Amino acid sequence: MPHADGVFDYVIAGGGTAGCVLADRLTADGRTRVLLLEAGGSDRNPLIHLPIGFAKLTSGPYDWGLRTVPQKACNDRVIPLAQGKVIGGGGSINAMVFTRGTPDDYDGWATDFGCAGWSFAEIQKYFIRSEDNDRLSAPWHGNGGPLGISDIPDPHPLSRAFVRAAQQFGLPYNGDFNGPSQYGTGIYQTTTKNGRRCSAAIGYLRPAMKRPNLVVRLNAAVSRVVLDGRRAVAVEAIEGVEVRLYRADREVILSGGALASPKILQLSGIGDPVDLAGVGVDVRHGLPGVGKNLHDHCDLDVIYELKQYQSMDRLARVRPATVSAALEYALFRNGPLASTLVEGGAFSFGDKEAKTPDLQFHFLPAAGVEAGIQAGRTGYGCTLNSYFLRPRSRGTVRIASADPTAAPLVDPNFIADPYDLEMSAEGLRQSREIMAQPAMARYIKKEHLAGGGQLRTKDEYLAFARAYGRTAYHPVGTCAMGVSDASVVSPDLRVHGLDALRVVDASVMPRLTSSNTQAATVMIAEKASDMILGIGA
Ligand SMILES: Cc1cc2nc3c(=O)[nH]c(=O)nc-3n(C[C@H](O)[C@H](O)[C@H](O)COP(=O)(O)OP(=O)(O)OC[C@H]3O[C@@H](n4cnc5c(N)ncnc54)[C@H](O)[C@@H]3O)c2cc1C
C-alpha cells in the first residue's frame, strides 16, 4: 500500500448521526485511535442550533442538493431529496421530531430478515442509553444519555388546536409517542436541549473532541475503500485538490447515510456486477444487494390559509414579532424561536387491518416551511402533512459514473406499489377530515391545495399523491442487514464476504421503522459500538 497520510484503529467515513455516535463511543477509553471523515463542513452557523432554523435548512449549503431520477409513479417528476452535508449530517438540518417506531418494527427485523439480536427486547436498552429526556423516564425512556430530548416549550395555539381537532376526529390523546402505543395525537418531543438543537454532533461528538485519540477531518469526502485481498485496510478521501489515504488497522466503518454508503461501496468495486460493469468499475467483490431496497416515506402536504395572520409566518414577515421573539429567546431560550415548527403529531390507521398505526401526521403552524412546498396565496398559513409508514415500493441507488464527485442515481420509486399509493391517498383524506373538525375549522379561511386542484373523488386523491408526493427525508435500506442474498451486511453489520469493513447508518435498516428515522439510527450506532468493541451486544 502507498504511504498513508494517517494510521488509525478505526476510520469512519461520514460524520452524520451514526458517525458522531461511533466517534464518541469508540474513543471513550482514551486509547483507541479513531479518524472521522466528514464531507461537509462545521455546524457553526447559529441557524443550525436555533430550533426554528429548520425552516432555512432543507436546501442550501448544508444540503447535498440531490434529486431523484424521474419517478415513474409520480408523473415522471424529479423530486429534490434533502440530505445533510455538514458535521452531524441529517441530525444538523432535520426537524428534530423524536419518534422511535414500534416494537413490532424491530421484532420484524429479527423475524423477517434473520437479524438476530435486533428484536425490540434486545435493542431497547440502546434507545434508553442514548436519551436524556427532560420529562419522561423509565421504563420507556432514559435520562442522562448524550441525546437531549425535550418538549416544545410553548406549542403554538394552532398546534394545540390541531391536537384537539385530531381528538374530535377520533384519535385518542397520546402524551408519549415512544411509549407503549404510538396511536393517537399530541405534541411531538424533539431532539433539543435547553432550547437548542441536540444533534449527535452536539450530544456525542462535541464532548469527545477533547480526546487526543479522536481526529475529525471536515471537508474530506471518502471516495473509496482500499481492499487488500478480502480485507478493508484504508480509505481514500478527497480533501480540496488532494487525495489522501488513511489506514485503518482494525476496521473501516461506512456511515455516509443511505444514499452515500452504497455509493462508496460501488466506487470501491463492491456491488452488483451488472451495475458496476455499466459504469466501468472493476468488480472487487460482487454483492448484488448494494444500493437495492431503497425506500422512503412519501409525504403529502396540505396548506391552509388562515382567517387572521396569527401563524408563525409572522416571524418571517412582521418585524416587531421577529424582534420580540428574538428577545424572548435571548433572555429565556424560550418562545417561538425555540420551536422546531413541526409541533403537532398524530398516528392513525389507514388500513383497518394493520396491527399498529400505519399513517403519521406532522402539523406545522406555518406555511411553505420546507423547500419546494408552496406557501399559499397570502404566505400566512399552516401545514399538515402525512405519509404511509410502511411502504412496499423499493428502489435503488447506483453510481452514475466512476467519478466520485458525481451525484448518484437515486430512485426511491415512490408509491410505485398500488397499496402505497392508496394508503397515501387515505392519509391525505384523513388530513383533510382532521382539519375540518371544529377546533381547527374556526381558524381556517381556505384550503390551499398545490396546483389549485380539488379533491372529491378517489381518482383525484390518487392523482394528487402522484403529482405532489415528496420525500419525508427518511431513505433507508440500501445496505440492508440480514442473512439472505439480497442483504449487504450481517446482523453484526459486517459487509458479507469481506473482513474489517462494516456499514453503520440508516442504510442497514432492512425495513423502515414506522416513524422518523434519526432515533433508530442513533440506536443502530449505539449497538454497533458495543459490537465493534466486543461488549456483549
Ligand atoms: C431535512 C431532513 C429532515 C428530517 N427530519 C427528521 C426528523 O424530524 N426526525 C427524525 O427522526 N429524522 C429526521 N430526518 C432523518 C434523520 O436525520 C436521518 O435518518 C439520520 O440523520 C440518518 O443518519 P445517518 O447517519 O444514516 O446519515 P446522515 O445523518 O445523513 O449522515 C451521513 C453523513 O455522511 C456524510 N457523507 C456522505 N458522503 C460522504 C463521503 N463520501 N465522505 C465523507 N462523508 C460523507 C454526509 O455529509 C453526512 O454528514 C430528517 C432528515 C432530513 C435530511
Coordinates of C-alpha atoms and ligand atoms in Angstrom, one line a residue:
M1 CA 0.0 0.0 0.0
P2 CA 1.3 3.5 -0.7
H3 CA 2.3 5.9 2.1
A4 CA -0.7 6.6 4.3
D5 CA -1.4 10.2 5.5
G6 CA -2.5 8.8 8.8
V7 CA -2.9 5.5 10.7
F8 CA -5.8 4.7 13.0
D9 CA -7.5 1.8 14.6
Y10 CA -10.9 2.8 13.1
V11 CA -11.6 5.1 10.2
I12 CA -15.3 6.2 10.0
A13 CA -16.5 7.6 6.6
G14 CA -19.3 10.1 7.3
G15 CA -19.8 12.3 10.3
G16 CA -23.6 12.3 10.4
T17 CA -25.9 10.9 13.0
A18 CA -24.3 7.5 13.2
G19 CA -20.7 8.6 12.6
C20 CA -20.8 11.0 15.5
V21 CA -22.2 8.4 17.9
L22 CA -19.5 6.0 16.9
A23 CA -16.7 8.6 17.1
D24 CA -17.7 9.2 20.7
R25 CA -18.3 5.6 21.8
L26 CA -15.2 4.1 20.1
T27 CA -12.8 6.7 21.7
A28 CA -14.3 6.6 25.2
D29 CA -11.3 4.5 26.5
G30 CA -8.9 7.3 25.6
R31 CA -6.6 5.0 23.7
T32 CA -8.4 3.7 20.6
R33 CA -7.3 5.9 17.6
V34 CA -10.3 7.0 15.6
L35 CA -10.5 9.1 12.5
L36 CA -13.8 10.6 11.5
L37 CA -14.0 11.9 7.9
E38 CA -16.9 14.2 7.0
A39 CA -17.5 15.6 3.5
G40 CA -19.4 18.6 4.8
G41 CA -18.1 21.4 7.0
S42 CA -18.6 22.7 10.5
D43 CA -22.0 23.3 12.2
R44 CA -21.0 26.7 13.4
N45 CA -23.9 28.5 11.8
P46 CA -26.4 29.6 14.6
L47 CA -29.4 28.7 12.3
I48 CA -28.4 25.0 12.8
H49 CA -28.7 25.3 16.6
L50 CA -31.8 27.5 16.7
P51 CA -34.7 25.1 16.6
I52 CA -36.7 27.3 14.2
G53 CA -33.7 27.4 11.9
F54 CA -35.0 24.1 10.4
A55 CA -37.1 26.3 8.1
K56 CA -33.9 27.5 6.4
L57 CA -32.1 24.2 6.2
T58 CA -33.9 21.9 3.8
S59 CA -32.0 23.4 0.9
G60 CA -28.8 25.5 0.7
P61 CA -25.2 25.0 1.8
Y62 CA -25.8 22.2 4.2
D63 CA -27.8 20.0 1.8
W64 CA -26.2 17.7 -0.8
G65 CA -28.7 19.0 -3.4
L66 CA -29.6 15.5 -4.6
R67 CA -32.5 14.8 -6.9
T68 CA -34.3 11.6 -7.7
V69 CA -34.3 10.2 -11.2
P70 CA -37.8 10.7 -12.8
Q71 CA -40.3 9.0 -10.6
K72 CA -42.4 6.7 -12.8
A73 CA -45.4 6.6 -10.4
C74 CA -45.2 10.3 -9.8
N75 CA -45.8 11.6 -13.3
D76 CA -42.0 11.3 -14.1
R77 CA -41.2 14.1 -11.7
V78 CA -37.6 14.7 -10.5
I79 CA -38.0 15.2 -6.8
P80 CA -35.5 17.0 -4.5
L81 CA -34.0 14.8 -1.8
A82 CA -32.5 16.9 1.0
Q83 CA -29.7 15.2 2.9
G84 CA -27.3 16.8 5.4
K85 CA -23.8 17.8 4.2
V86 CA -22.3 19.1 7.5
I87 CA -20.9 17.6 10.6
G88 CA -24.0 16.0 12.3
G89 CA -25.4 15.1 8.9
G90 CA -29.2 14.9 8.8
G91 CA -29.2 15.5 12.5
S92 CA -27.9 19.0 11.9
I93 CA -30.6 20.0 9.5
N94 CA -33.6 17.9 10.4
A95 CA -36.9 18.8 12.0
M96 CA -35.9 17.2 15.3
V97 CA -39.1 15.2 15.7
F98 CA -38.3 12.4 18.1
T99 CA -40.0 9.2 17.4
R100 CA -38.6 5.7 17.6
G101 CA -41.2 3.4 15.8
T102 CA -42.9 0.5 17.3
P103 CA -41.5 -2.7 19.0
D104 CA -43.0 -4.6 16.0
D105 CA -40.7 -2.8 13.6
Y106 CA -37.6 -4.2 15.3
D107 CA -39.2 -7.6 16.0
G108 CA -39.8 -7.7 12.3
W109 CA -36.2 -7.1 11.5
A110 CA -35.3 -10.2 13.6
T111 CA -38.1 -12.5 12.4
D112 CA -38.5 -11.4 8.7
F113 CA -34.8 -10.8 7.9
G114 CA -32.9 -13.0 10.3
C115 CA -31.4 -10.1 12.2
A116 CA -30.6 -11.9 15.4
G117 CA -30.0 -9.6 18.3
W118 CA -32.3 -6.8 16.9
S119 CA -35.6 -7.6 18.4
F120 CA -37.1 -4.7 20.4
A121 CA -36.4 -6.5 23.7
E122 CA -32.7 -6.7 22.7
I123 CA -32.3 -3.1 21.4
Q124 CA -34.5 -1.1 23.7
K125 CA -31.5 -0.6 26.1
Y126 CA -29.7 1.4 23.4
F127 CA -32.6 3.8 22.9
I128 CA -32.6 4.3 26.7
R129 CA -28.9 4.7 26.9
S130 CA -28.9 7.4 24.2
E131 CA -31.6 9.5 25.8
D132 CA -31.6 12.4 28.2
N133 CA -35.4 13.0 28.3
D134 CA -36.4 16.1 30.3
R135 CA -40.0 14.8 31.0
L136 CA -40.2 11.1 30.6
S137 CA -38.3 8.3 32.3
A138 CA -38.2 4.5 32.9
P139 CA -39.3 2.1 31.7
W140 CA -39.7 3.6 28.2
H141 CA -37.2 6.4 28.4
G142 CA -33.7 7.3 29.6
N143 CA -32.2 10.2 31.4
G144 CA -28.6 11.2 31.4
G145 CA -27.7 10.0 27.9
P146 CA -26.0 12.2 25.3
L147 CA -29.1 13.0 23.2
G148 CA -31.2 15.7 24.7
I149 CA -35.0 15.1 24.3
S150 CA -37.4 17.9 25.3
D151 CA -40.9 19.1 25.0
I152 CA -41.5 22.1 22.7
P153 CA -41.6 24.8 25.5
D154 CA -44.7 26.6 24.3
P155 CA -46.6 25.0 21.5
H156 CA -48.3 27.4 19.2
P157 CA -52.1 27.8 19.8
L158 CA -52.7 26.5 16.2
S159 CA -50.8 23.3 17.1
R160 CA -52.8 22.8 20.2
A161 CA -56.0 23.3 18.1
F162 CA -54.7 20.7 15.8
V163 CA -54.3 18.2 18.7
R164 CA -57.9 19.0 19.7
A165 CA -59.1 18.6 16.2
A166 CA -57.4 15.2 15.8
Q167 CA -59.2 14.1 19.0
Q168 CA -62.5 15.4 17.6
F169 CA -61.7 13.3 14.5
G170 CA -61.5 10.2 16.8
L171 CA -57.9 9.8 17.8
P172 CA -57.0 9.4 21.5
Y173 CA -54.7 11.9 23.2
N174 CA -51.2 10.5 23.4
G175 CA -48.6 12.2 25.7
D176 CA -45.8 9.9 24.6
F177 CA -45.5 8.6 21.0
N178 CA -42.5 6.5 22.2
G179 CA -44.3 4.7 24.9
P180 CA -46.5 1.5 24.9
S181 CA -48.5 2.8 21.9
Q182 CA -48.0 5.3 19.1
Y183 CA -51.7 5.6 18.4
G184 CA -53.3 9.0 18.9
T185 CA -52.4 12.7 18.8
G186 CA -50.2 15.0 20.8
I187 CA -47.3 17.4 20.6
Y188 CA -44.0 15.8 19.5
Q189 CA -41.0 15.7 21.7
T190 CA -37.9 16.9 19.9
T191 CA -34.1 16.3 19.9
T192 CA -33.4 19.5 21.6
K193 CA -31.8 20.6 24.9
N194 CA -32.2 23.9 26.7
G195 CA -33.9 25.4 23.7
R196 CA -31.2 24.3 21.2
R197 CA -30.9 21.5 18.6
C198 CA -29.2 18.4 20.1
S199 CA -27.8 16.6 17.1
A200 CA -25.4 13.7 17.5
A201 CA -22.6 16.2 16.7
I202 CA -23.6 18.2 19.7
G203 CA -24.7 15.4 22.1
Y204 CA -22.0 12.9 21.3
L205 CA -19.2 14.3 19.2
R206 CA -18.6 17.7 20.8
P207 CA -17.7 16.3 24.3
A208 CA -15.5 13.6 22.6
M209 CA -13.5 16.2 20.6
K210 CA -11.4 16.8 23.7
R211 CA -9.9 13.4 23.5
P212 CA -6.4 13.1 21.9
N213 CA -7.3 9.8 20.3
L214 CA -10.0 11.3 18.1
V215 CA -9.2 13.1 14.9
V216 CA -12.1 14.8 12.9
R217 CA -11.4 16.0 9.4
L218 CA -14.1 18.1 7.8
N219 CA -14.4 18.7 4.0
A220 CA -13.0 15.2 3.5
A221 CA -15.1 13.2 1.1
V222 CA -14.3 9.5 1.1
S223 CA -14.1 8.2 -2.5
R224 CA -13.3 4.6 -1.9
V225 CA -12.4 1.8 0.4
V226 CA -9.0 0.2 -0.2
L227 CA -9.0 -3.6 -0.1
D228 CA -6.1 -5.9 0.4
G229 CA -7.5 -9.1 -0.8
R230 CA -10.7 -9.6 1.2
R231 CA -9.7 -7.1 3.9
A232 CA -10.5 -3.4 4.1
V233 CA -7.3 -1.7 5.0
A234 CA -7.8 2.0 4.3
V235 CA -9.9 4.7 2.7
E236 CA -9.1 7.3 0.1
A237 CA -10.5 10.8 0.7
I238 CA -10.7 13.9 -1.5
E239 CA -9.7 16.9 0.5
G240 CA -9.8 20.0 -1.7
V241 CA -7.4 19.3 -4.5
E242 CA -5.6 16.5 -2.7
V243 CA -6.4 12.8 -2.4
R244 CA -5.3 11.4 0.9
L245 CA -5.0 7.8 2.2
Y246 CA -5.9 6.9 5.7
R247 CA -5.1 3.4 7.0
A248 CA -7.4 1.5 9.4
D249 CA -5.6 -1.2 11.4
R250 CA -8.8 -2.6 12.8
E251 CA -11.8 -1.6 10.7
V252 CA -13.2 0.8 8.1
I253 CA -16.7 1.8 9.0
L254 CA -19.0 3.4 6.4
S255 CA -21.5 5.9 7.9
G256 CA -22.3 8.0 4.9
G257 CA -26.1 7.5 5.2
A258 CA -28.5 5.6 3.0
L259 CA -27.5 7.4 -0.2
A260 CA -23.7 7.7 0.2
S261 CA -22.7 4.4 1.9
P262 CA -23.8 2.3 -1.1
K263 CA -22.1 4.8 -3.4
I264 CA -18.8 4.4 -1.6
L265 CA -19.1 0.6 -1.8
Q266 CA -19.9 0.8 -5.5
L267 CA -17.0 3.1 -6.2
S268 CA -14.8 0.6 -4.4
G269 CA -15.9 -2.2 -6.7
I270 CA -18.2 -3.7 -4.1
G271 CA -21.7 -4.2 -5.5
D272 CA -23.9 -5.7 -8.2
P273 CA -21.6 -6.7 -11.0
V274 CA -24.2 -5.6 -13.6
D275 CA -24.4 -2.1 -12.1
L276 CA -20.6 -1.8 -11.8
A277 CA -20.0 -3.0 -15.4
G278 CA -22.4 -0.4 -16.6
V279 CA -20.1 2.4 -15.3
G280 CA -16.8 0.8 -16.0
V281 CA -15.8 0.0 -12.3
D282 CA -13.9 -3.3 -11.8
V283 CA -15.7 -5.7 -9.6
R284 CA -13.6 -6.4 -6.5
H285 CA -16.4 -8.1 -4.6
G286 CA -19.8 -9.0 -6.2
L287 CA -22.6 -8.2 -3.8
P288 CA -25.9 -7.7 -5.6
G289 CA -27.8 -6.1 -2.7
V290 CA -25.7 -3.0 -2.6
G291 CA -27.9 0.0 -3.4
K292 CA -31.1 -2.1 -3.7
N293 CA -34.0 -2.0 -1.3
L294 CA -34.1 1.9 -1.2
H295 CA -37.3 3.1 0.4
D296 CA -38.5 6.3 2.0
H297 CA -41.7 7.8 3.3
C298 CA -43.6 9.7 0.7
D299 CA -45.0 12.9 2.2
L300 CA -48.1 14.8 1.1
D301 CA -48.8 18.4 2.3
V302 CA -52.0 20.3 2.6
I303 CA -51.7 24.1 3.3
Y304 CA -54.4 26.2 4.8
E305 CA -54.9 29.9 4.7
L306 CA -56.0 31.4 8.0
K307 CA -58.7 33.9 8.9
Q308 CA -56.1 36.0 10.7
Y309 CA -52.4 36.4 10.3
Q310 CA -51.7 34.5 13.5
S311 CA -49.4 31.7 12.4
M312 CA -45.6 31.5 12.8
D313 CA -45.2 33.0 9.4
R314 CA -45.5 36.4 11.2
L315 CA -41.9 35.8 12.4
A316 CA -40.6 36.0 8.9
R317 CA -42.6 39.0 7.8
V318 CA -43.6 41.2 10.7
R319 CA -40.6 43.0 12.2
P320 CA -41.9 43.6 15.8
A321 CA -42.9 39.9 16.0
T322 CA -39.3 38.9 15.0
V323 CA -37.7 41.3 17.4
S324 CA -39.9 40.2 20.4
A325 CA -39.3 36.5 19.6
A326 CA -35.5 37.1 19.3
L327 CA -35.5 38.9 22.7
E328 CA -37.6 36.2 24.4
Y329 CA -35.2 33.6 23.0
A330 CA -32.1 35.5 24.0
L331 CA -33.4 36.1 27.6
F332 CA -35.1 32.8 28.3
R333 CA -34.3 30.3 25.5
N334 CA -38.0 30.2 25.0
G335 CA -40.8 31.4 22.8
P336 CA -41.3 30.8 19.0
L337 CA -37.7 30.5 18.1
A338 CA -37.3 27.5 20.5
S339 CA -39.9 25.7 18.4
T340 CA -38.9 23.3 15.7
L341 CA -42.1 24.3 13.7
V342 CA -43.1 20.7 13.4
E343 CA -45.2 20.6 16.5
G344 CA -48.4 18.7 16.3
G345 CA -48.3 14.9 15.7
A346 CA -50.6 12.0 15.1
F347 CA -50.5 8.4 14.3
S348 CA -53.6 6.7 12.9
F349 CA -54.7 3.7 10.8
G350 CA -55.1 3.8 7.0
D351 CA -55.6 0.1 6.8
K352 CA -58.0 -1.0 9.5
E353 CA -56.4 -4.5 9.4
A354 CA -53.0 -3.1 10.4
K355 CA -51.6 -4.2 13.7
T356 CA -50.1 -0.8 14.6
P357 CA -50.8 2.7 13.2
D358 CA -49.7 3.0 9.5
L359 CA -50.1 6.7 9.0
Q360 CA -48.1 9.6 10.5
F361 CA -49.0 13.3 10.5
H362 CA -47.0 16.4 11.2
F363 CA -48.7 19.7 11.8
L364 CA -46.8 23.0 11.3
P365 CA -48.3 26.3 12.4
A366 CA -46.7 27.9 9.4
A367 CA -46.8 27.5 5.6
G368 CA -44.1 26.9 3.0
V369 CA -41.5 25.9 5.6
E370 CA -39.8 23.2 3.7
A371 CA -38.1 23.8 0.3
G372 CA -40.4 23.3 -2.6
I373 CA -43.7 23.5 -0.6
Q374 CA -45.8 26.4 -1.7
A375 CA -47.0 28.8 1.0
G376 CA -50.4 29.5 -0.5
R377 CA -51.7 32.9 -1.7
T378 CA -51.2 35.1 1.3
G379 CA -48.0 33.5 2.6
Y380 CA -49.6 33.1 6.1
G381 CA -51.0 29.7 6.9
C382 CA -50.5 26.3 8.5
T383 CA -49.5 22.9 7.1
L384 CA -50.5 19.3 7.7
N385 CA -48.5 16.6 6.1
S386 CA -49.0 12.8 6.2
Y387 CA -47.3 9.7 5.0
F388 CA -47.9 6.0 4.9
L389 CA -45.5 4.4 7.3
R390 CA -44.7 1.0 5.9
P391 CA -44.2 1.5 2.1
R392 CA -43.9 -1.6 -0.1
S393 CA -42.2 0.1 -3.0
R394 CA -38.5 -0.4 -3.4
G395 CA -35.9 1.5 -5.4
T396 CA -32.2 1.8 -6.0
V397 CA -29.1 3.9 -5.5
R398 CA -26.5 3.5 -8.3
I399 CA -23.4 5.4 -9.1
A400 CA -23.7 7.3 -12.4
S401 CA -20.1 7.0 -13.2
A402 CA -16.7 6.1 -11.7
D403 CA -16.2 9.7 -10.8
P404 CA -16.6 10.0 -7.0
T405 CA -17.7 13.6 -7.3
A406 CA -20.7 12.7 -9.5
A407 CA -24.1 12.5 -7.8
P408 CA -25.6 9.0 -7.6
L409 CA -28.7 8.0 -9.5
V410 CA -31.3 7.8 -6.7
D411 CA -34.6 6.1 -7.4
P412 CA -36.8 5.8 -4.3
N413 CA -39.6 4.5 -6.7
F414 CA -42.1 6.5 -4.7
I415 CA -45.7 5.0 -4.5
A416 CA -45.0 2.6 -7.3
D417 CA -46.8 -0.2 -5.4
P418 CA -50.6 0.4 -5.7
Y419 CA -51.0 -0.2 -2.0
D420 CA -48.6 2.6 -1.1
L421 CA -50.5 4.9 -3.4
E422 CA -53.8 4.0 -1.9
M423 CA -52.6 4.4 1.7
S424 CA -51.0 7.8 0.8
A425 CA -54.3 9.0 -0.6
E426 CA -56.0 7.7 2.6
G427 CA -53.6 9.8 4.7
L428 CA -54.5 12.8 2.7
R429 CA -58.2 12.1 3.1
Q430 CA -57.7 11.9 6.9
S431 CA -55.6 15.1 6.9
R432 CA -58.5 17.0 5.4
E433 CA -61.0 15.4 7.7
I434 CA -59.0 16.3 10.8
M435 CA -58.6 19.9 9.6
A436 CA -62.4 20.1 9.0
Q437 CA -63.1 19.5 12.7
P438 CA -64.5 22.5 14.7
A439 CA -61.3 23.0 16.8
M440 CA -59.4 23.7 13.6
A441 CA -62.0 24.9 11.2
R442 CA -62.6 28.1 13.2
Y443 CA -59.2 29.4 12.2
I444 CA -59.3 28.4 8.6
K445 CA -60.2 30.6 5.7
K446 CA -59.4 28.4 2.8
E447 CA -57.7 25.1 1.9
H448 CA -54.8 25.6 -0.5
L449 CA -54.0 22.5 -2.5
A450 CA -50.9 22.6 -4.6
G451 CA -51.8 23.2 -8.2
G452 CA -55.2 24.7 -7.1
G453 CA -57.0 21.5 -7.7
Q454 CA -60.0 19.9 -6.0
L455 CA -60.2 16.7 -4.1
R456 CA -63.6 15.0 -4.3
T457 CA -63.2 11.6 -5.9
K458 CA -60.8 8.8 -5.1
D459 CA -59.2 9.3 -8.5
E460 CA -58.5 12.9 -7.6
Y461 CA -56.8 11.8 -4.4
L462 CA -54.6 9.4 -6.2
A463 CA -53.7 12.0 -8.8
F464 CA -52.8 14.4 -6.1
A465 CA -50.4 11.9 -4.5
R466 CA -48.8 11.3 -7.9
A467 CA -48.5 15.0 -8.6
Y468 CA -47.2 16.2 -5.2
G469 CA -45.7 13.3 -3.2
R470 CA -42.2 14.1 -2.0
T471 CA -39.5 12.8 0.3
A472 CA -40.1 12.7 4.1
Y473 CA -36.2 12.6 4.2
H474 CA -36.2 9.0 5.5
P475 CA -34.2 7.0 3.0
V476 CA -33.1 3.6 4.3
G477 CA -32.3 0.0 3.3
T478 CA -29.6 0.3 0.7
C479 CA -27.0 -1.8 2.6
A480 CA -29.6 -3.9 4.3
M481 CA -28.8 -6.1 7.2
G482 CA -29.8 -9.7 7.0
V483 CA -28.9 -13.2 6.1
S484 CA -30.4 -13.6 2.6
D485 CA -28.5 -13.0 -0.7
A486 CA -30.4 -9.7 -1.0
S487 CA -28.7 -8.3 2.1
V488 CA -25.4 -6.5 2.3
V489 CA -24.3 -6.7 5.9
S490 CA -24.7 -9.4 8.5
P491 CA -26.6 -8.7 11.8
D492 CA -23.2 -7.6 13.2
L493 CA -23.1 -5.0 10.4
R494 CA -20.0 -6.5 8.6
V495 CA -20.1 -6.4 4.8
H496 CA -20.8 -10.0 3.7
G497 CA -17.7 -11.8 2.4
L498 CA -15.2 -9.1 3.4
D499 CA -13.1 -8.5 6.5
A500 CA -12.7 -5.4 8.6
L501 CA -15.5 -3.5 6.8
R502 CA -18.8 -2.5 8.4
V503 CA -21.7 -0.2 7.5
V504 CA -23.3 1.6 10.4
D505 CA -26.1 4.1 9.4
A506 CA -29.7 4.2 8.2
S507 CA -28.8 2.2 5.2
V508 CA -28.6 -1.0 7.2
M509 CA -32.3 -0.9 8.2
P510 CA -33.8 -3.8 6.3
R511 CA -37.2 -2.2 6.5
L512 CA -38.2 1.4 7.5
T513 CA -39.4 2.0 11.1
S514 CA -42.9 3.3 11.5
S515 CA -41.6 6.7 12.4
N516 CA -39.0 9.4 11.7
T517 CA -35.5 7.8 11.4
Q518 CA -33.0 9.6 13.5
A519 CA -33.6 7.9 16.8
A520 CA -33.4 4.5 15.2
T521 CA -30.1 5.4 13.5
V522 CA -28.7 6.5 16.9
M523 CA -29.8 3.2 18.3
I524 CA -28.1 1.3 15.5
A525 CA -24.8 3.2 16.1
E526 CA -25.0 2.7 19.8
K527 CA -25.5 -1.1 19.4
A528 CA -22.8 -1.2 16.7
S529 CA -20.3 0.5 19.0
D530 CA -20.8 -2.3 21.5
M531 CA -20.4 -4.9 18.8
I532 CA -17.2 -3.3 17.4
L533 CA -15.7 -3.1 20.9
G534 CA -16.8 -6.6 21.7
I535 CA -19.0 -5.5 24.6
G536 CA -21.9 -8.1 24.8
A537 CA -24.3 -6.5 22.3
Ligands
LIG1 C1 -34.4 17.7 6.1 C2 -34.5 16.5 7.0 C3 -35.4 16.4 8.0 C4 -35.5 15.3 8.8 N1 -36.4 15.3 9.9 C5 -36.3 14.3 10.8 C6 -37.0 14.4 12.0 O1 -37.6 15.4 12.3 N2 -36.8 13.4 12.9 C7 -36.1 12.3 12.6 O2 -36.0 11.4 13.5 N3 -35.4 12.2 11.5 C8 -35.4 13.2 10.6 N4 -34.7 13.1 9.4 C9 -33.9 11.9 9.2 C10 -32.6 11.8 10.0 O3 -32.0 13.0 10.1 C11 -31.8 10.7 9.3 O4 -32.5 9.5 9.3 C12 -30.4 10.5 10.1 O5 -29.7 11.6 10.1 C13 -29.6 9.4 9.3 O6 -28.4 9.2 9.9 P1 -27.2 8.6 9.0 O7 -26.0 8.6 10.0 O8 -27.6 7.4 8.4 O9 -26.9 9.6 7.9 P2 -26.6 11.2 7.9 O10 -27.0 11.8 9.2 O11 -27.2 11.7 6.6 O12 -25.0 11.3 7.9 C14 -24.2 10.9 6.8 C15 -23.0 11.9 6.8 O13 -22.1 11.4 5.9 C16 -21.5 12.4 5.1 N5 -21.0 11.9 3.9 C17 -21.7 11.5 2.8 N6 -20.9 11.0 1.9 C18 -19.6 11.1 2.4 C19 -18.4 10.8 1.9 N7 -18.2 10.3 0.7 N8 -17.3 11.0 2.7 C20 -17.4 11.6 3.9 N9 -18.6 11.9 4.4 C21 -19.7 11.7 3.7 C22 -22.7 13.4 5.0 O14 -22.3 14.7 4.7 C23 -23.4 13.3 6.3 O15 -22.9 14.2 7.3 C24 -34.6 14.2 8.6 C25 -33.6 14.3 7.6 C26 -33.5 15.4 6.8 C27 -32.5 15.5 5.7

